[in-house]
Amino acid sequence: GYHSEIAMHRLVSLVLVVWLVSVSYGKQSGVLSTNTNQVVAQINTQDGSLLEIYSTRTSPSQPWQKVLTHTGPQIVTNSSSQLVVYWDSINVNGDTMKISGHVLYMLDTNFEDSATYYNITNNYNDCMNLCNNDTKCKAWTFVRPGYQAQSARCYLASSVPTPTQNICCVSGVSGQTVTMTRTIQISESIYSPPSSEYQSVAGYIISHQAETSYNIDLVSYEDWYDYLNEPSFAYSPHIKHQPGDLSCPHWEFKAPAVILQTYDILSSIIPNVTSLSKIGLLAYPVNIDLENDLESVTSFGYGIAGSVLTMHAIYGRNYQVLQWGPSDPLRYQYFLVVSAGQTPNQGYRLISQFFWYAFGHNALISSPNLQSNYVNSSKHWLWDDWRTDTWYRFADQQYVGFQCANLNCGTLTSDRLKWAEGFGTNNDAWFNPWFQTLRTAYGWYLYGQEVNDKSIINKATSVLNLALSAPQTESGAFPGIFWLDNQNKTNWVDDSGWASTCRALPTAPALCINYYHSFSMAWTGYWMLMWLQLSNDSRILPFTENLGNFFILNQSPSGVIPSWYKPVTLTPYNHLSLINSETASCALFLIKLYEATGNKTYLTAAIKGMNFIESEVIPSRRWFDFETFVSCSQKPFEFYDMFTHQYPENNLAKIQACFAAIELYKITNDTNYLDLSQQLVDYLSLTQQIYSHPLLSPNLIGGLTTQNTDSEWSDARQGYAADVYFQIYQFTNKLEYLERGVAALRASYQVAPYENWAHTGGSQGDIPGAFSGFHWGQGSATTTLEQYNLKFRDAYVNFKYGHGVGVNGCSITQITIQNSNSLSVQIVSPYTWSRPLILVVDLVDIPLSVTVNQKNLGTFSVAQLKQGIYVKM
């Protein structure tokens, strides 16, 4: 059962933990197993107590390995009355088992007002029924055989005595019953894999229901499982700060799972989010929790318990009473995964795939209007309107032009310096990992090319001029923030006081203007090299080669590249110098620099950096970047969760690592890098939302959260993630990545112009997050859209692999391929189309007859199919 030292963390005032007691009525048992005999559940109710054992093996020739045990729900009330769970029946029907029982009182057997007893059969129900049918009876006690006599005895009392615990007996109060039904369904696969390349997930669907005939002041009602191995991989969506904290209340159910793995043995508990409702969560909030006690038993659980925000995105248990009455049955459902044969410490990939095809896939198909704006309902827009709004209204609103270094320079302002730094101007330009002005200008330029608007092209190029005018040190470092003061004088600062070393040091000044930041420089350098492909500007290579040489100079033998550098000496700042996942962003830049120059020194350094990510970051999951410690979720650099044994981790550098891995595959054709990119993106996907929370108003499917110590939904980084998913899709042809990319891209527009939604997870309000500027929201998302608009258009079909996705305001609900030369597609859209929808058919090498929505459009050449055919909606 659930070990006592952990249970004590839950007790703040006088509450009761229900423990199972033995009542001897014989043994009932049942076994569920899959057809392949890879998973088995053995359940028995010997002496009224419940024991569930979940085991797995890789093949019938292998021995069973016990993975989990469960002994029934743990129930806490605010009453001093002792309760006991008694299970009295098991019924097996095919792949499903139902277990039934009661929650009863423990009462003293020495009734002063009743020396009368009845000899009855070995069934407590007979005693309970005797009392219920006697108008004078207020309480009953069943004494098991062998304690007072050879047979069982039943005592009836005319008043309710003070309860005490005694293993001899089980008791109850007349008319007060709580009945429970626990249903366990076993399945070869608890989701439907789309193709043979995906592994099916054998496991259990567990449903629990409890009903009471009287009012109970409930504190919690949870299923807890003991993990019978010492985990080498333990994951929960959030981490803890102190005893009694919760790993993941329902406010954090973006992709909710606790995942444990030992060698090849994987186990996970996953709420069925489709069973959650607004009314249900308000009455009975649910959570998943992990206790990873290295000196005792590792346990995870799911059930009903309140939560309270105690720190920024850290939740404690809320011991407030939940009123449970006869009209409110408790119901919850979850999945239990037990699997052998998994790649060590990569079982999360199976869970990530399960998330998408059990929840996300259908949610995306049913949300063709996901890109409509919740904040302003009039923005029920297709891509055409979003692009026009972004690049004409919004970009022109933010653009400021001026002279710098005798050139036409300009910026798309972020309007952050006045509030973030205290400067008296908002005419700023940020070249950092969040607010990357050069990236947004790149998207602006692409749009200007497509619509042949020279004014847009010139203004976008003026931002490149500004970036290249940054004062670069002799060794290659350069600042990342520019502002134009009230006298039109140009100014540069190295880093931001909002998310830098300044916030890391208690004694630091209010303004931070004195550290160079490798992540900011690398991401800016990367986009300079992307611009090189557009403009062939001769200034770009010398500038970026200087930066590349700076990174190589500062790369340690381990491969790490430190985060921050002091202004005069350019020596690394001590924090994030030995373990720094920002190394991935430097590696990505160095790969791009190698592509541009052919200098293998840069490629060697990039590979060395990614080797560091593989050897030092991935195994320990120390995804430490600046945002992990010094953004809104500040914490000491040495912070570690001793209760789940996890480090704080952020996904910004994970995105960069995904980019770097796929770029290395493009260059080297080494399939190990292709697998690494999928390993990384599957882990990143644990931060992508696979459903929309019932208590939050926008449609939040596909958006990304940030880290295991922050709570926002649909953060603007989803524009970057969409780019990652699309790139990896092009080399894997896995529908999951294509759909995840589309969902991430659309999600940005649902909450625009804000950075995210419900920054505190929703527990503090169904409200938008901050407006962080043009580049962290609509601008960053539309830049990704410009990169892929011509490839995917409005709807996209991969003919070779037989799948497709609606990209722009539509969903593909069915694809049929007949005789290898005929394609039929069903497309639905809630939008009014002023132009034909453009359908791209890719990976095709013969002409096709195409039918859309039962209307044959004719036969099209390969070139026409790839360019896109017009469909009247």
PDB file of N, CA and C in Angstrom, residues 109 143 165 223 237 267 372 399 459 478 700 746:
ATOM      1  N   THR A 109     -16.968  -3.068  19.367  1.00  0.00           N
ATOM      2  CA  THR A 109     -17.905  -4.183  19.455  1.00  0.00           C
ATOM      3  C   THR A 109     -18.531  -4.328  20.825  1.00  0.00           C
ATOM      4  N   VAL A 143     -18.706  -9.447  13.539  1.00  0.00           N
ATOM      5  CA  VAL A 143     -17.501 -10.022  14.134  1.00  0.00           C
ATOM      6  C   VAL A 143     -17.134 -11.269  13.331  1.00  0.00           C
ATOM      7  N   GLN A 165     -10.745   1.213  16.048  1.00  0.00           N
ATOM      8  CA  GLN A 165     -10.320   0.250  15.036  1.00  0.00           C
ATOM      9  C   GLN A 165     -10.013  -1.088  15.686  1.00  0.00           C
ATOM     10  N   ASP A 223      -6.464   6.746  -6.257  1.00  0.00           N
ATOM     11  CA  ASP A 223      -5.849   5.441  -6.506  1.00  0.00           C
ATOM     12  C   ASP A 223      -4.332   5.603  -6.511  1.00  0.00           C
ATOM     13  N   PRO A 237       4.770  16.046 -15.080  1.00  0.00           N
ATOM     14  CA  PRO A 237       4.751  17.331 -15.786  1.00  0.00           C
ATOM     15  C   PRO A 237       5.276  18.496 -14.961  1.00  0.00           C
ATOM     16  N   SER A 267       6.184   1.999 -17.135  1.00  0.00           N
ATOM     17  CA  SER A 267       4.854   2.108 -16.555  1.00  0.00           C
ATOM     18  C   SER A 267       4.439   3.569 -16.540  1.00  0.00           C
ATOM     19  N   SER A 372      -9.057  30.686 -35.554  1.00  0.00           N
ATOM     20  CA  SER A 372      -9.878  31.860 -35.262  1.00  0.00           C
ATOM     21  C   SER A 372      -9.498  32.409 -33.898  1.00  0.00           C
ATOM     22  N   TYR A 399       6.906  49.352 -36.969  1.00  0.00           N
ATOM     23  CA  TYR A 399       8.140  49.682 -37.687  1.00  0.00           C
ATOM     24  C   TYR A 399       8.603  51.112 -37.395  1.00  0.00           C
ATOM     25  N   LYS A 459      11.878  47.545 -46.107  1.00  0.00           N
ATOM     26  CA  LYS A 459      11.788  47.715 -44.652  1.00  0.00           C
ATOM     27  C   LYS A 459      12.322  46.481 -43.926  1.00  0.00           C
ATOM     28  N   PHE A 478      28.712  39.985 -29.595  1.00  0.00           N
ATOM     29  CA  PHE A 478      27.993  41.228 -29.888  1.00  0.00           C
ATOM     30  C   PHE A 478      26.751  41.313 -29.003  1.00  0.00           C
ATOM     31  N   LEU A 700      -7.462  25.327 -26.833  1.00  0.00           N
ATOM     32  CA  LEU A 700      -6.028  25.308 -26.550  1.00  0.00           C
ATOM     33  C   LEU A 700      -5.326  24.094 -27.137  1.00  0.00           C
ATOM     34  N   ARG A 746      -1.585  26.840 -35.648  1.00  0.00           N
ATOM     35  CA  ARG A 746      -2.920  27.421 -35.495  1.00  0.00           C
ATOM     36  C   ARG A 746      -3.142  27.972 -34.079  1.00  0.00           C
TER      37      ARG A 746
END
